[in-house]
Amino acid sequence: MRIGVLALQGDFIEHRQMLEALGVTAVEVRLPDQLAHLDGLIIPGGESTTIGKLAVMYGFMEPLRQFARTKGMWGTCAGMIFMAKDVGADQPLLGIMDIVVERNAFGRQVDSFEADLVVPALRDGETRPFPAVFIRAPKLVEAKGDARIMAALPDGTAVATQQGKWLATSFHPELTGDGRFHEYFLNLLKT
Amino acid sequence: MSDNGNVQKNGQAASFKVKAGLAQMLKGGVIMDVVTPEQAMIAEDAGAVAVMALERVPADIRVQGGVARMSDPGLIKEIMASVSIPVMAKVRIGHFVEAQILEVLGVDYIDESEVLTPADEEYHIYKHPFKVPFVCGCRNLGEALRRIGEGAAMIRTKGEAGTGDVVEAVRHARTVFGEIRRLQLMPDEELMTYAKNIGAPFSVVKEVKELGRLPVVNFAAGGIATPADAALMMQLGVDGVFVGSGIFKSGDPASRAKAIVQATTHYSNPEILAEVSENLGEPMVGINVSSLPEEEQLAVRGW
């Protein structure tokens, strides 16, 4: 399997390393023609405004939307914002997932945090919590249509969602040593 | 301004992972010095990953002289209100009260910076107890690891700020990467003496040998003025760049800022570098570092 990681800006190397540890070929994608022959794409954490502006400058928007029509895509943090239809702000968005996302919803960096999440969809998800890292994180305000919520914080805030072959997480599985979210994404691509 | 209710209810705040994690999100990006909210918005529009809020850019600090201190909190708050990207601000080396003030303001990163006049000529800030993460400058591996030992969650090679001359940034990056490469070849019995010789904590020396890189993100700073300079530093192996005076002291800041952002992403693609380097107007007027007397060099500040 060949998985692309959008490498315009952000922590794409961490995703690449996680994918390689799971035995798949990971490809850094900086130009639209590099989307060819990929089975799925991860949009990493980073600054969503920077990633969005670079994506527009290099003609990525339509090719990415096209890609998502048939392939799996997963956005972490900035990537979640980028995939959302509505973030309540004027910035470039792919707008493919039927989700409403609020940027920097937990506050500034001093409010960033770690939390253990129960994510039933993951392997051993009921018994072994997933260590989630939230950095200036967005929250999922609403999942519409067939987008469903995969995980929430103890206070009920939704932080992970799936819509068909698309995933979006407010947090950063690529910063943990736990590969179960990446594994889940890879399994999704096989279905 | 900061709603800690969220954090307390849901998990563990301000761990080192969370502090170092923000720097990981900035990788492959450009952090720009700005002195007004208008400049901050130009930087955000150009694709900056963060801005450094300052009263004066290093080039002006150099010309005007005097004691350079933490910026007015009012200005920092205005800049924070003007953009959605992270906002950093500088404190003087060793001035932990300036750091306490910036933490209360809610800045996203503190730069304990040699560009300001040092407040302590012996000790840096003990950075571990702060919730806000710190970035610190270095010229070599020993200096980087002392700062990490004190709690820095991000490192930047110092370069020589406010000159527009990239030579010191190159020297410092090459020094750090060269030392890491040599460390990787050292047998374990040599590590303690090596740690003693470079004045670095043994545990961090050991960690760097195992990782083959610094345990935190490492940006380049000090003298980057063109897209080619940014790409040069990226090809040397840094994770991203700070551009201080180089943008807003140039003829056409918006175009130059955008070009440097693109050069940092496409640093290994000379065709794109050639394209984005065209028609940027006048770069900042530079100062050759070799013509600067040692007492005017900022990089030597830090212990």
CSV table of C-alpha atoms in Angstrom, one decimal:
chain,number,residue,atom,x,y,z
A,1,MET,CA,0.0,0.0,0.0
A,2,ARG,CA,1.2,3.5,-0.8
A,3,ILE,CA,0.0,6.3,1.4
A,4,GLY,CA,0.7,10.0,0.8
A,5,VAL,CA,1.3,12.6,3.4
A,6,LEU,CA,0.6,16.2,2.4
A,7,ALA,CA,4.0,17.8,3.0
A,8,LEU,CA,3.3,21.5,2.5
A,9,GLN,CA,3.9,22.3,6.2
A,10,GLY,CA,3.5,20.7,9.6
A,11,ASP,CA,4.4,17.4,11.2
A,12,PHE,CA,4.3,15.2,8.1
A,13,ILE,CA,7.5,13.4,9.0
A,14,GLU,CA,5.9,12.0,12.2
A,15,HIS,CA,3.1,10.6,10.1
A,16,ARG,CA,5.5,9.2,7.6
A,17,GLN,CA,7.5,7.5,10.3
A,18,MET,CA,4.3,6.0,11.9
A,19,LEU,CA,3.2,4.6,8.5
A,20,GLU,CA,6.6,3.2,7.8
A,21,ALA,CA,6.6,1.5,11.2
A,22,LEU,CA,3.4,-0.2,10.1
A,23,GLY,CA,5.1,-1.5,7.0
A,24,VAL,CA,3.5,0.7,4.3
A,25,THR,CA,5.2,3.0,1.8
A,26,ALA,CA,4.8,6.6,2.7
A,27,VAL,CA,5.2,9.4,0.2
A,28,GLU,CA,5.6,13.1,0.9
A,29,VAL,CA,3.3,15.1,-1.4
A,30,ARG,CA,4.3,18.6,-2.3
A,31,LEU,CA,2.8,19.0,-5.8
A,32,PRO,CA,-0.5,17.8,-7.1
A,33,ASP,CA,1.0,15.3,-9.7
A,34,GLN,CA,2.4,13.3,-6.7
A,35,LEU,CA,-1.2,12.3,-5.8
A,36,ALA,CA,-1.1,9.7,-8.6
A,37,HIS,CA,-0.9,6.0,-7.6
A,38,LEU,CA,-1.6,6.6,-3.9
A,39,ASP,CA,-4.2,4.5,-2.0
A,40,GLY,CA,-4.9,7.2,0.6
A,41,LEU,CA,-3.7,10.6,1.9
A,42,ILE,CA,-3.0,12.0,5.4
A,43,ILE,CA,-3.2,15.8,5.9
A,44,PRO,CA,-1.0,16.4,8.9
A,45,GLY,CA,-1.1,18.8,11.9
A,46,GLY,CA,0.3,22.2,11.2
A,47,GLU,CA,-1.1,25.7,10.7
A,48,SER,CA,-4.3,25.3,8.7
A,49,THR,CA,-4.0,28.8,7.2
A,50,THR,CA,-0.5,28.0,5.9
A,51,ILE,CA,-1.4,24.6,4.5
A,52,GLY,CA,-4.6,26.1,2.9
A,53,LYS,CA,-2.7,29.0,1.3
A,54,LEU,CA,0.0,26.8,-0.1
A,55,ALA,CA,-2.6,24.3,-1.4
A,56,VAL,CA,-4.3,27.1,-3.3
A,57,MET,CA,-1.0,28.5,-4.7
A,58,TYR,CA,0.1,25.1,-6.0
A,59,GLY,CA,-3.3,24.1,-7.5
A,60,PHE,CA,-4.1,21.4,-5.0
A,61,MET,CA,-7.7,22.2,-4.3
A,62,GLU,CA,-9.6,20.4,-7.1
A,63,PRO,CA,-7.1,17.5,-7.4
A,64,LEU,CA,-7.5,16.9,-3.6
A,65,ARG,CA,-11.3,17.0,-3.9
A,66,GLN,CA,-11.1,14.6,-6.8
A,67,PHE,CA,-8.8,12.3,-4.9
A,68,ALA,CA,-11.2,12.2,-1.9
A,69,ARG,CA,-14.1,11.1,-4.2
A,70,THR,CA,-12.6,7.6,-4.6
A,71,LYS,CA,-9.8,7.4,-2.0
A,72,GLY,CA,-9.5,7.6,1.8
A,73,MET,CA,-8.3,10.8,3.5
A,74,TRP,CA,-7.5,11.5,7.1
A,75,GLY,CA,-6.9,15.0,8.6
A,76,THR,CA,-5.3,15.5,12.0
A,77,CYS,CA,-5.9,18.9,13.7
A,78,ALA,CA,-5.1,21.3,10.9
A,79,GLY,CA,-6.0,18.5,8.5
A,80,MET,CA,-9.4,18.2,10.2
A,81,ILE,CA,-10.0,21.9,9.7
A,82,PHE,CA,-8.9,21.7,6.1
A,83,MET,CA,-11.3,18.8,5.3
A,84,ALA,CA,-14.3,20.4,7.0
A,85,LYS,CA,-17.2,22.2,5.2
A,86,ASP,CA,-17.6,24.8,7.8
A,87,VAL,CA,-15.1,26.4,10.3
A,88,GLY,CA,-16.8,29.7,10.7
A,89,ALA,CA,-13.8,31.6,9.3
A,90,ASP,CA,-12.6,32.8,5.9
A,91,GLN,CA,-9.7,30.5,4.9
A,92,PRO,CA,-9.1,28.0,2.1
A,93,LEU,CA,-10.9,24.7,2.9
A,94,LEU,CA,-11.4,21.5,0.9
A,95,GLY,CA,-14.9,21.3,2.3
A,96,ILE,CA,-15.4,17.6,1.8
A,97,MET,CA,-16.6,16.4,5.2
A,98,ASP,CA,-20.0,17.3,6.5
A,99,ILE,CA,-18.7,18.6,9.8
A,100,VAL,CA,-18.6,21.9,11.6
A,101,VAL,CA,-15.3,22.6,13.3
A,102,GLU,CA,-14.3,25.4,15.6
A,103,ARG,CA,-10.6,26.4,15.4
A,104,ASN,CA,-8.5,26.9,18.6
A,105,ALA,CA,-11.6,25.9,20.5
A,106,PHE,CA,-9.8,25.0,23.7
A,107,GLY,CA,-7.8,28.2,24.0
A,108,ARG,CA,-4.2,29.1,23.2
A,109,GLN,CA,-1.1,27.0,23.7
A,110,VAL,CA,-1.2,27.3,27.5
A,111,ASP,CA,-4.5,25.4,27.3
A,112,SER,CA,-3.1,22.6,25.2
A,113,PHE,CA,-3.4,19.2,26.9
A,114,GLU,CA,-3.1,15.4,26.8
A,115,ALA,CA,-6.1,13.1,27.5
A,116,ASP,CA,-6.8,9.4,27.4
A,117,LEU,CA,-9.7,8.6,25.1
A,118,VAL,CA,-11.9,5.7,24.7
A,119,VAL,CA,-12.2,5.0,21.0
A,120,PRO,CA,-14.4,1.8,20.6
A,121,ALA,CA,-13.6,1.5,16.9
A,122,LEU,CA,-9.9,0.9,17.5
A,123,ARG,CA,-8.3,-2.4,18.2
A,124,ASP,CA,-8.7,-3.0,22.0
A,125,GLY,CA,-10.4,0.4,22.0
A,126,GLU,CA,-12.8,-0.3,24.8
A,127,THR,CA,-10.2,-1.6,27.2
A,128,ARG,CA,-7.0,0.3,26.2
A,129,PRO,CA,-7.5,4.1,26.1
A,130,PHE,CA,-5.8,6.0,23.3
A,131,PRO,CA,-3.3,8.7,24.4
A,132,ALA,CA,-4.5,11.8,22.6
A,133,VAL,CA,-2.4,15.0,22.4
A,134,PHE,CA,-4.4,18.3,21.8
A,135,ILE,CA,-2.4,21.3,20.6
A,136,ARG,CA,-4.3,24.5,20.1
A,137,ALA,CA,-6.8,22.0,19.0
A,138,PRO,CA,-10.1,22.4,17.0
A,139,LYS,CA,-13.3,20.8,18.2
A,140,LEU,CA,-16.0,19.1,16.3
A,141,VAL,CA,-19.1,21.2,16.8
A,142,GLU,CA,-21.4,19.1,14.7
A,143,ALA,CA,-21.2,16.0,12.5
A,144,LYS,CA,-23.9,16.0,9.9
A,145,GLY,CA,-25.2,13.6,7.2
A,146,ASP,CA,-23.5,10.3,7.5
A,147,ALA,CA,-20.5,11.6,9.4
A,148,ARG,CA,-20.4,9.8,12.8
A,149,ILE,CA,-18.6,10.6,16.0
A,150,MET,CA,-15.8,8.2,16.9
A,151,ALA,CA,-14.6,9.7,20.2
A,152,ALA,CA,-15.4,12.4,22.7
A,153,LEU,CA,-13.7,13.9,25.8
A,154,PRO,CA,-15.1,13.3,29.3
A,155,ASP,CA,-17.0,16.6,29.0
A,156,GLY,CA,-18.7,15.3,25.9
A,157,THR,CA,-16.8,17.4,23.3
A,158,ALA,CA,-16.5,15.4,20.1
A,159,VAL,CA,-12.9,15.1,18.9
A,160,ALA,CA,-12.9,12.4,16.2
A,161,THR,CA,-15.2,11.6,13.3
A,162,GLN,CA,-15.6,9.2,10.4
A,163,GLN,CA,-17.5,9.7,7.2
A,164,GLY,CA,-17.1,6.7,4.8
A,165,LYS,CA,-13.4,6.6,4.0
A,166,TRP,CA,-12.6,9.9,5.6
A,167,LEU,CA,-11.4,10.5,9.1
A,168,ALA,CA,-10.8,13.6,11.0
A,169,THR,CA,-9.2,14.0,14.5
A,170,SER,CA,-8.7,17.1,16.7
A,171,PHE,CA,-5.6,15.5,18.2
A,172,HIS,CA,-2.3,14.0,17.0
A,173,PRO,CA,-2.0,10.2,16.9
A,174,GLU,CA,1.3,10.8,15.1
A,175,LEU,CA,2.9,12.3,18.2
A,176,THR,CA,2.3,9.2,20.3
A,177,GLY,CA,3.9,5.8,20.1
A,178,ASP,CA,0.5,4.3,19.6
A,179,GLY,CA,-0.1,3.2,16.0
A,180,ARG,CA,-3.7,2.1,16.3
A,181,PHE,CA,-5.3,5.1,14.7
A,182,HIS,CA,-3.0,4.7,11.7
A,183,GLU,CA,-3.8,1.0,11.6
A,184,TYR,CA,-7.5,1.8,11.6
A,185,PHE,CA,-7.1,4.2,8.7
A,186,LEU,CA,-5.1,1.6,6.7
A,187,ASN,CA,-7.8,-1.0,7.4
A,188,LEU,CA,-10.4,1.5,6.2
A,189,LEU,CA,-8.6,1.8,2.8
A,190,LYS,CA,-8.8,-2.0,2.3
A,191,THR,CA,-12.6,-2.1,2.6
B,1,MET,CA,-8.6,34.7,28.2
B,2,SER,CA,-7.5,31.2,28.9
B,3,ASP,CA,-10.2,28.8,29.8
B,4,ASN,CA,-8.5,26.2,31.9
B,5,GLY,CA,-11.8,24.5,32.7
B,6,ASN,CA,-11.5,22.5,29.5
B,7,VAL,CA,-8.1,21.2,30.4
B,8,GLN,CA,-8.8,20.4,34.0
B,9,LYS,CA,-12.0,18.5,33.1
B,10,ASN,CA,-10.4,16.5,30.3
B,11,GLY,CA,-6.8,15.8,30.9
B,12,GLN,CA,-3.2,16.8,31.7
B,13,ALA,CA,-2.1,20.3,30.8
B,14,ALA,CA,1.3,21.7,29.8
B,15,SER,CA,3.3,18.4,29.7
B,16,PHE,CA,6.6,18.6,27.9
B,17,LYS,CA,5.0,16.6,25.0
B,18,VAL,CA,2.4,19.3,24.6
B,19,LYS,CA,5.0,22.1,24.8
B,20,ALA,CA,7.4,20.4,22.3
B,21,GLY,CA,4.3,19.4,20.2
B,22,LEU,CA,3.4,22.9,19.2
B,23,ALA,CA,6.9,23.3,17.7
B,24,GLN,CA,6.4,20.1,15.8
B,25,MET,CA,3.3,21.7,14.2
B,26,LEU,CA,5.4,24.7,13.1
B,27,LYS,CA,7.8,22.5,11.1
B,28,GLY,CA,8.3,23.3,7.5
B,29,GLY,CA,7.1,26.8,8.2
B,30,VAL,CA,8.3,30.4,8.6
B,31,ILE,CA,8.0,32.5,11.8
B,32,MET,CA,8.1,36.2,11.1
B,33,ASP,CA,9.0,39.2,13.3
B,34,VAL,CA,6.2,41.8,13.3
B,35,VAL,CA,5.9,45.1,15.1
B,36,THR,CA,2.3,46.0,14.4
B,37,PRO,CA,-1.1,44.2,14.0
B,38,GLU,CA,-1.0,45.2,10.4
B,39,GLN,CA,2.3,43.5,9.8
B,40,ALA,CA,1.0,40.4,11.7
B,41,MET,CA,-1.9,40.2,9.2
B,42,ILE,CA,0.4,40.6,6.2
B,43,ALA,CA,2.5,37.7,7.7
B,44,GLU,CA,-0.6,35.5,8.2
B,45,ASP,CA,-1.9,36.3,4.7
B,46,ALA,CA,1.5,35.3,3.3
B,47,GLY,CA,1.3,31.9,5.1
B,48,ALA,CA,3.5,32.4,8.2
B,49,VAL,CA,3.0,29.6,10.7
B,50,ALA,CA,3.5,32.1,13.6
B,51,VAL,CA,4.5,35.6,14.3
B,52,MET,CA,7.0,37.0,16.8
B,53,ALA,CA,5.5,40.2,18.4
B,54,LEU,CA,8.1,42.9,18.9
B,55,GLU,CA,8.5,46.6,19.4
B,56,ARG,CA,11.6,46.8,17.3
B,57,VAL,CA,13.0,44.3,14.8
B,58,PRO,CA,16.7,43.4,15.4
B,59,ALA,CA,18.0,45.6,12.6
B,60,ASP,CA,16.5,48.6,14.5
B,61,ILE,CA,17.7,47.5,17.9
B,62,ARG,CA,21.1,47.4,16.3
B,63,VAL,CA,20.9,51.0,14.9
B,64,GLN,CA,19.1,52.6,17.9
B,65,GLY,CA,21.1,50.8,20.6
B,66,GLY,CA,20.1,51.2,24.3
B,67,VAL,CA,18.6,48.5,26.5
B,68,ALA,CA,16.2,46.2,24.5
B,69,ARG,CA,13.5,44.7,26.8
B,70,MET,CA,10.3,42.6,26.5
B,71,SER,CA,7.7,44.5,24.4
B,72,ASP,CA,4.7,46.4,25.8
B,73,PRO,CA,2.0,43.9,26.8
B,74,GLY,CA,-0.6,46.1,25.1
B,75,LEU,CA,1.1,45.7,21.8
B,76,ILE,CA,1.5,42.0,22.2
B,77,LYS,CA,-2.2,41.7,23.0
B,78,GLU,CA,-3.2,43.7,20.0
B,79,ILE,CA,-1.1,41.5,17.8
B,80,MET,CA,-2.6,38.4,19.4
B,81,ALA,CA,-6.1,39.7,18.7
B,82,SER,CA,-5.3,40.4,15.1
B,83,VAL,CA,-4.3,36.9,13.9
B,84,SER,CA,-5.4,33.2,14.3
B,85,ILE,CA,-1.9,31.8,14.1
B,86,PRO,CA,0.4,31.3,17.2
B,87,VAL,CA,2.0,34.5,18.6
B,88,MET,CA,5.5,34.4,20.2
B,89,ALA,CA,7.2,37.1,22.2
B,90,LYS,CA,10.7,37.7,23.5
B,91,VAL,CA,12.1,38.0,27.0
B,92,ARG,CA,15.6,38.9,28.1
B,93,ILE,CA,18.0,36.1,28.9
B,94,GLY,CA,17.4,35.2,32.6
B,95,HIS,CA,14.4,37.6,33.0
B,96,PHE,CA,11.9,35.1,34.5
B,97,VAL,CA,9.5,37.9,35.5
B,98,GLU,CA,9.1,39.0,31.9
B,99,ALA,CA,8.4,35.4,31.2
B,100,GLN,CA,5.7,35.2,34.0
B,101,ILE,CA,4.1,38.3,32.4
B,102,LEU,CA,4.0,36.8,28.9
B,103,GLU,CA,2.6,33.6,30.3
B,104,VAL,CA,-0.3,35.5,31.9
B,105,LEU,CA,-0.9,37.3,28.5
B,106,GLY,CA,-1.3,33.8,27.0
B,107,VAL,CA,1.4,34.1,24.3
B,108,ASP,CA,1.9,30.7,22.6
B,109,TYR,CA,5.8,30.6,22.8
B,110,ILE,CA,8.4,32.6,24.6
B,111,ASP,CA,11.8,33.3,23.0
B,112,GLU,CA,14.4,33.7,25.6
B,113,SER,CA,16.5,35.8,23.2
B,114,GLU,CA,20.0,37.2,22.9
B,115,VAL,CA,18.5,39.9,20.6
B,116,LEU,CA,17.3,41.6,23.8
B,117,THR,CA,19.8,42.9,26.4
B,118,PRO,CA,20.5,40.1,28.9
B,119,ALA,CA,19.1,40.5,32.4
B,120,ASP,CA,21.4,37.8,33.8
B,121,GLU,CA,25.0,37.2,32.7
B,122,GLU,CA,25.2,33.8,34.4
B,123,TYR,CA,21.9,32.0,34.4
B,124,HIS,CA,19.1,31.4,32.0
B,125,ILE,CA,15.5,31.0,33.0
B,126,TYR,CA,14.5,27.6,34.6
B,127,LYS,CA,11.9,26.9,32.0
B,128,HIS,CA,10.4,23.6,33.2
B,129,PRO,CA,7.8,25.0,35.6
B,130,PHE,CA,6.2,27.3,33.0
B,131,LYS,CA,3.0,26.2,31.2
B,132,VAL,CA,4.1,28.2,28.2
B,133,PRO,CA,6.8,26.6,26.1
B,134,PHE,CA,10.2,28.3,25.4
B,135,VAL,CA,12.5,28.5,22.4
B,136,CYS,CA,16.1,29.4,22.9
B,137,GLY,CA,19.1,30.1,20.7
B,138,CYS,CA,22.3,28.2,20.3
B,139,ARG,CA,25.6,28.3,18.4
B,140,ASN,CA,26.6,24.7,19.1
B,141,LEU,CA,25.4,21.4,20.5
B,142,GLY,CA,26.5,22.1,24.1
B,143,GLU,CA,24.5,25.4,24.2
B,144,ALA,CA,21.5,23.7,22.7
B,145,LEU,CA,21.5,20.8,25.2
B,146,ARG,CA,22.0,23.2,28.2
B,147,ARG,CA,18.9,25.0,27.1
B,148,ILE,CA,17.0,21.7,26.7
B,149,GLY,CA,18.2,20.7,30.1
B,150,GLU,CA,16.6,23.9,31.5
B,151,GLY,CA,13.4,23.1,29.8
B,152,ALA,CA,13.4,24.6,26.3
B,153,ALA,CA,10.9,22.8,24.1
B,154,MET,CA,12.3,24.2,20.8
B,155,ILE,CA,15.8,25.3,19.7
B,156,ARG,CA,16.8,27.8,17.1
B,157,THR,CA,20.4,28.3,15.8
B,158,LYS,CA,21.2,31.9,16.5
B,159,GLY,CA,22.8,33.3,13.4
B,160,GLU,CA,23.5,37.0,13.7
B,161,ALA,CA,20.2,38.8,14.0
B,162,GLY,CA,19.5,42.1,12.2
B,163,THR,CA,22.3,41.7,9.7
B,164,GLY,CA,20.7,40.1,6.7
B,165,ASP,CA,23.9,38.1,6.4
B,166,VAL,CA,23.2,34.3,6.5
B,167,VAL,CA,26.8,33.3,7.3
B,168,GLU,CA,26.4,32.9,11.0
B,169,ALA,CA,23.2,31.0,10.6
B,170,VAL,CA,25.0,28.6,8.4
B,171,ARG,CA,28.0,28.3,10.8
B,172,HIS,CA,25.7,27.5,13.7
B,173,ALA,CA,23.6,25.0,11.9
B,174,ARG,CA,26.6,23.2,10.4
B,175,THR,CA,28.2,23.2,13.9
B,176,VAL,CA,25.2,21.6,15.6
B,177,PHE,CA,24.6,19.0,12.8
B,178,GLY,CA,28.3,18.2,12.6
B,179,GLU,CA,28.6,17.7,16.3
B,180,ILE,CA,25.5,15.4,16.3
B,181,ARG,CA,27.0,13.3,13.5
B,182,ARG,CA,30.3,12.9,15.4
B,183,LEU,CA,28.4,12.1,18.6
B,184,GLN,CA,26.6,9.3,16.8
B,185,LEU,CA,29.9,7.6,16.1
B,186,MET,CA,31.2,7.8,19.7
B,187,PRO,CA,31.3,4.7,21.8
B,188,ASP,CA,29.2,4.9,24.9
B,189,GLU,CA,32.2,5.1,27.3
B,190,GLU,CA,33.2,8.4,25.7
B,191,LEU,CA,29.8,10.1,26.3
B,192,MET,CA,30.3,11.3,29.9
B,193,THR,CA,33.6,13.0,29.1
B,194,TYR,CA,32.1,14.5,26.0
B,195,ALA,CA,29.1,15.8,28.0
B,196,LYS,CA,31.6,17.3,30.5
B,197,ASN,CA,33.6,18.9,27.7
B,198,ILE,CA,30.6,20.5,25.9
B,199,GLY,CA,28.9,21.4,29.2
B,200,ALA,CA,25.8,19.5,28.5
B,201,PRO,CA,23.6,17.2,30.6
B,202,PHE,CA,24.7,13.6,30.2
B,203,SER,CA,21.1,12.2,29.8
B,204,VAL,CA,20.4,14.6,26.9
B,205,VAL,CA,23.7,13.8,25.2
B,206,LYS,CA,22.8,10.1,25.3
B,207,GLU,CA,19.3,10.8,23.9
B,208,VAL,CA,20.8,12.8,21.0
B,209,LYS,CA,23.1,10.0,20.2
B,210,GLU,CA,20.2,7.5,20.1
B,211,LEU,CA,17.9,9.8,18.1
B,212,GLY,CA,20.6,11.2,15.7
B,213,ARG,CA,19.0,14.6,16.1
B,214,LEU,CA,18.0,17.1,18.8
B,215,PRO,CA,15.1,15.8,20.9
B,216,VAL,CA,13.2,19.0,20.1
B,217,VAL,CA,12.4,20.9,16.9
B,218,ASN,CA,15.3,23.0,15.6
B,219,PHE,CA,14.7,26.1,13.5
B,220,ALA,CA,17.3,28.5,11.9
B,221,ALA,CA,17.4,32.2,12.7
B,222,GLY,CA,19.5,35.3,12.3
B,223,GLY,CA,20.3,36.8,8.9
B,224,ILE,CA,17.8,35.0,6.6
B,225,ALA,CA,16.8,37.6,4.0
B,226,THR,CA,15.9,35.8,0.8
B,227,PRO,CA,14.0,32.6,-0.3
B,228,ALA,CA,17.3,31.1,-1.2
B,229,ASP,CA,18.6,31.7,2.3
B,230,ALA,CA,15.6,29.9,3.8
B,231,ALA,CA,16.0,27.0,1.4
B,232,LEU,CA,19.7,26.8,2.2
B,233,MET,CA,19.0,26.4,5.9
B,234,MET,CA,16.3,23.8,5.1
B,235,GLN,CA,18.7,21.8,2.9
B,236,LEU,CA,21.3,21.9,5.7
B,237,GLY,CA,18.7,20.1,7.9
B,238,VAL,CA,16.8,22.6,10.0
B,239,ASP,CA,13.0,22.1,10.6
B,240,GLY,CA,11.9,25.6,9.7
B,241,VAL,CA,13.0,29.3,9.7
B,242,PHE,CA,12.6,32.5,11.7
B,243,VAL,CA,12.8,35.6,9.6
B,244,GLY,CA,13.3,38.7,11.6
B,245,SER,CA,14.2,42.0,9.9
B,246,GLY,CA,14.5,40.3,6.5
B,247,ILE,CA,10.8,40.8,5.6
B,248,PHE,CA,9.6,44.1,6.9
B,249,LYS,CA,12.9,45.8,6.3
B,250,SER,CA,12.7,44.9,2.6
B,251,GLY,CA,11.1,46.9,-0.3
B,252,ASP,CA,8.1,44.6,-0.7
B,253,PRO,CA,7.3,42.7,2.5
B,254,ALA,CA,4.1,41.0,1.3
B,255,SER,CA,5.7,39.5,-1.8
B,256,ARG,CA,9.0,38.6,0.0
B,257,ALA,CA,7.1,36.9,2.9
B,258,LYS,CA,5.0,34.8,0.5
B,259,ALA,CA,8.2,33.8,-1.5
B,260,ILE,CA,10.0,32.8,1.7
B,261,VAL,CA,7.1,30.6,2.8
B,262,GLN,CA,7.0,28.9,-0.6
B,263,ALA,CA,10.8,28.4,-0.6
B,264,THR,CA,10.6,26.8,2.9
B,265,THR,CA,8.1,24.2,1.6
B,266,HIS,CA,9.7,23.6,-1.8
B,267,TYR,CA,13.3,23.9,-0.4
B,268,SER,CA,14.7,21.1,-2.5
B,269,ASN,CA,13.0,22.2,-5.8
B,270,PRO,CA,15.3,24.7,-7.6
B,271,GLU,CA,12.8,25.4,-10.4
B,272,ILE,CA,10.3,26.6,-7.8
B,273,LEU,CA,13.0,28.5,-5.9
B,274,ALA,CA,14.0,30.3,-9.1
B,275,GLU,CA,10.4,31.2,-9.8
B,276,VAL,CA,9.6,32.6,-6.3
B,277,SER,CA,12.9,34.6,-6.2
B,278,GLU,CA,11.9,36.8,-9.1
B,279,ASN,CA,10.9,40.4,-8.8
B,280,LEU,CA,10.8,40.7,-5.0
B,281,GLY,CA,12.2,44.3,-4.9
B,282,GLU,CA,15.0,45.4,-2.7
B,283,PRO,CA,16.1,43.0,0.0
B,284,MET,CA,16.9,44.5,3.4
B,285,VAL,CA,20.2,46.4,3.5
B,286,GLY,CA,22.6,44.1,5.0
B,287,ILE,CA,25.6,44.4,7.3
B,288,ASN,CA,28.6,42.0,6.8
B,289,VAL,CA,29.0,40.1,10.0
B,290,SER,CA,32.7,40.1,9.5
B,291,SER,CA,32.7,43.9,9.8
B,292,LEU,CA,30.9,43.8,13.2
B,293,PRO,CA,33.1,44.3,16.2
B,294,GLU,CA,32.6,41.5,18.7
B,295,GLU,CA,30.9,43.7,21.3
B,296,GLU,CA,28.2,44.4,18.7
B,297,GLN,CA,27.6,40.7,18.0
B,298,LEU,CA,24.4,39.4,19.6
B,299,ALA,CA,25.1,35.6,19.2
B,300,VAL,CA,27.8,35.7,21.9
B,301,ARG,CA,25.1,36.4,24.5
B,302,GLY,CA,24.1,33.2,26.2
B,303,TRP,CA,25.9,30.9,28.6
